[in-house]
GROMACS .gro file of C-alpha atoms in nm:
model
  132
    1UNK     CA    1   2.367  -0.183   0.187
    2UNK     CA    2   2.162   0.094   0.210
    3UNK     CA    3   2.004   0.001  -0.134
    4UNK     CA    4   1.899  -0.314  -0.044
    5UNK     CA    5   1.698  -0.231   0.278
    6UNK     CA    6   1.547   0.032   0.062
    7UNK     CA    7   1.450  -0.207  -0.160
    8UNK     CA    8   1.347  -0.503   0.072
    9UNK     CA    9   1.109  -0.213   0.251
   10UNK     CA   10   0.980  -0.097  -0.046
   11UNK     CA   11   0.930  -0.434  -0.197
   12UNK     CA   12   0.752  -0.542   0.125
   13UNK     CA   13   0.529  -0.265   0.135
   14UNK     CA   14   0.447  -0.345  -0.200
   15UNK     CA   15   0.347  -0.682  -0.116
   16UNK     CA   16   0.152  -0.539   0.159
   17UNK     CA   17  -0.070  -0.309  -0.063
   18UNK     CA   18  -0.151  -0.604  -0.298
   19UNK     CA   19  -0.255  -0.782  -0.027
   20UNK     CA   20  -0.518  -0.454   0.064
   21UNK     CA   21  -0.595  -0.486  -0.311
   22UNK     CA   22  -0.700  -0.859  -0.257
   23UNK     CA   23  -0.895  -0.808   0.036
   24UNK     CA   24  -1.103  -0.466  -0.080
   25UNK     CA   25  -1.164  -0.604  -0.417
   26UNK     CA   26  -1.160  -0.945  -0.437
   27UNK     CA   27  -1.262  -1.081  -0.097
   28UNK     CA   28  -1.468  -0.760   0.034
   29UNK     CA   29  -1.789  -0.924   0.147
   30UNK     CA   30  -1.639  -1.205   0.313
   31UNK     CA   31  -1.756  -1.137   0.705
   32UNK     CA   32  -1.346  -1.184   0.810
   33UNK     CA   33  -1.256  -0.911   0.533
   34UNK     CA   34  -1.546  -0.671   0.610
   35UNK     CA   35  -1.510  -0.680   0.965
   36UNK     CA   36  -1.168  -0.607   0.978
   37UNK     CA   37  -1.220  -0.311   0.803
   38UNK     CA   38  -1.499  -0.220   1.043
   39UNK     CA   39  -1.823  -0.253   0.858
   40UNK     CA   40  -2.126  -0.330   1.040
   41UNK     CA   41  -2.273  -0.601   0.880
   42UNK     CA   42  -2.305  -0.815   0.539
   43UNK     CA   43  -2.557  -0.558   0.440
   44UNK     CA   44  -2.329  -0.248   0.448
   45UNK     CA   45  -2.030  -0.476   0.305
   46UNK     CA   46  -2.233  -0.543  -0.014
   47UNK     CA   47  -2.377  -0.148   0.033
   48UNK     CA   48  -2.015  -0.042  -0.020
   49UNK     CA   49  -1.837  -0.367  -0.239
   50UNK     CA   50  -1.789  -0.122  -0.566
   51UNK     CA   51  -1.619   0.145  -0.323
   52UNK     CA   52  -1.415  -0.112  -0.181
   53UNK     CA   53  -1.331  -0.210  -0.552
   54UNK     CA   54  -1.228   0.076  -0.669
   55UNK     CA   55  -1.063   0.222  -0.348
   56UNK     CA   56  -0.848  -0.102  -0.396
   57UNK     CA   57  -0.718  -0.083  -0.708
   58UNK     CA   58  -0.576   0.230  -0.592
   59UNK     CA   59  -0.376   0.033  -0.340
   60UNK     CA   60  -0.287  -0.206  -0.630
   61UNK     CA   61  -0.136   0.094  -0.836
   62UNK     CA   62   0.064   0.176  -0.583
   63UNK     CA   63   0.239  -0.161  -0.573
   64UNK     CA   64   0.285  -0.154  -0.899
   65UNK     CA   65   0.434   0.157  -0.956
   66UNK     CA   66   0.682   0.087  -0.681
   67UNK     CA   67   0.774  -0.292  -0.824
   68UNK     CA   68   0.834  -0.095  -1.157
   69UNK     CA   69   1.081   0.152  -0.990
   70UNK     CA   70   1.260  -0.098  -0.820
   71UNK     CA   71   1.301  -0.266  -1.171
   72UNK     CA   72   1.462   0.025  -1.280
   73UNK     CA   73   1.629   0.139  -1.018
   74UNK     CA   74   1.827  -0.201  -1.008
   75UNK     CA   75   1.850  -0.224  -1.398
   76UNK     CA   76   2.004   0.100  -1.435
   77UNK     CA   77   2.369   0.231  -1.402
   78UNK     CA   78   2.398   0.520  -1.141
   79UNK     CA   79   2.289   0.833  -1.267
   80UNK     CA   80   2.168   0.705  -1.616
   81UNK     CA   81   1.741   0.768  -1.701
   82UNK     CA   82   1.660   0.400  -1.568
   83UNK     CA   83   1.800   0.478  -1.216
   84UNK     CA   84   1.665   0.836  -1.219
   85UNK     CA   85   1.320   0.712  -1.315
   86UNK     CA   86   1.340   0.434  -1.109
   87UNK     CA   87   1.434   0.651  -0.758
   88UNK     CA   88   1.130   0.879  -0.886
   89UNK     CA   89   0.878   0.620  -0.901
   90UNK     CA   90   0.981   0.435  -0.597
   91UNK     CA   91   0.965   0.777  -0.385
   92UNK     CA   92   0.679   0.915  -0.529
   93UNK     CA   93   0.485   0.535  -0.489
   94UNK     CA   94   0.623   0.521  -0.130
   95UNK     CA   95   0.546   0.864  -0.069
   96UNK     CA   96   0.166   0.852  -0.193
   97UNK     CA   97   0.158   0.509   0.014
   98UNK     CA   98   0.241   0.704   0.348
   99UNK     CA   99   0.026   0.998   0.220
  100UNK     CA  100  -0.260   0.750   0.248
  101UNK     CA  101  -0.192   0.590   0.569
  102UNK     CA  102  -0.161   0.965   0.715
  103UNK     CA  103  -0.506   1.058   0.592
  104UNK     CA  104  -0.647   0.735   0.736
  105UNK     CA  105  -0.527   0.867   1.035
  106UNK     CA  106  -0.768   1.172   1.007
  107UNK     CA  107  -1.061   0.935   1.011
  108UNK     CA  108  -1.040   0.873   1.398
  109UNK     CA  109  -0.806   0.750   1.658
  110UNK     CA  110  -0.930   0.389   1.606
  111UNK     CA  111  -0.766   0.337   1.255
  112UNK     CA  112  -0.444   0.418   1.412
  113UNK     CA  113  -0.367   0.075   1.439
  114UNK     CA  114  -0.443   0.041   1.036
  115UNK     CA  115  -0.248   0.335   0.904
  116UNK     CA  116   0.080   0.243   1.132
  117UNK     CA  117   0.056  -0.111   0.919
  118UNK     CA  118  -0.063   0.053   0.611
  119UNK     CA  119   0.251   0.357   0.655
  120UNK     CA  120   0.533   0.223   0.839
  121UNK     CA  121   0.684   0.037   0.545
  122UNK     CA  122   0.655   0.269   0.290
  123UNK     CA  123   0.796   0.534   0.533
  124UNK     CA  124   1.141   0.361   0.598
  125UNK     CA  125   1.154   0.268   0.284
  126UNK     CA  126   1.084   0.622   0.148
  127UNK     CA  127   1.328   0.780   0.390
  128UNK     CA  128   1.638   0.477   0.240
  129UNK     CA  129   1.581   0.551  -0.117
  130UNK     CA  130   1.650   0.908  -0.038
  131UNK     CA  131   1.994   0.807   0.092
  132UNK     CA  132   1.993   0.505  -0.141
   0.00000   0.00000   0.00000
């Protein structure tokens, strides 16, 4: 049981950080996208479109490297290289996730509302897998 809501939170946060990826690199100087990321005006949103880009791809990495762990985690026997590679790149995706959302957090009280989306999911599901 424990598994699964490890999985269904990492999974979902997954989702979630494809869905940053979308919005900082595909839809990035649209006024809803820029402005929920705080940005000014349509000038500074096309100032910073190849930071947004890039910043999320990282976000997109993430995601993948946890959909790939969950792969394995679920294609692999208990203790065999699939499930101990799988756990590993789950946690360590998860973990980098919440890592992030932390350091937003150092940018000012008013992305506190930002990092709690961007780090709760990745949190519980970090803190399953270990007792997955």
């Amino acid at each position: 049981m424990i598994a699964i809501l490890a999985t269904v939170s990492g999974a979902l946060a997954a989702l979630l950080h494809v869905y940053i990826f979308v919005m900082e690199s595909v839809q990035w100087t649209r006024p809803r996208i820029w402005r929920r990321f705080g940005v000014k005006d349509q000038a500074s949103a096309d100032t910073t479109k190849a930071m947004a880009y890039n910043q999320g791809f990282y976000n997109l990495f993430l995601a993948v490297g946890t959909v790939i762990g969950l792969v394995l985690f679920w294609t692999g026997g208990a203790g065999t290289a699939a499930d101990v590679a799988g756990r590993t790149l789950v946690l360590f995706s998860l973990g980098s996730m919440v890592a992030a959302a932390l350091v937003l957090l150092t940018t000012g009280r008013s992305y506190l509302r930002a990092a709690l989306v961007q780090g709760t999911l990745p949190l519980i599901g970090f803190t399953l897998f270990l007792f997955a």
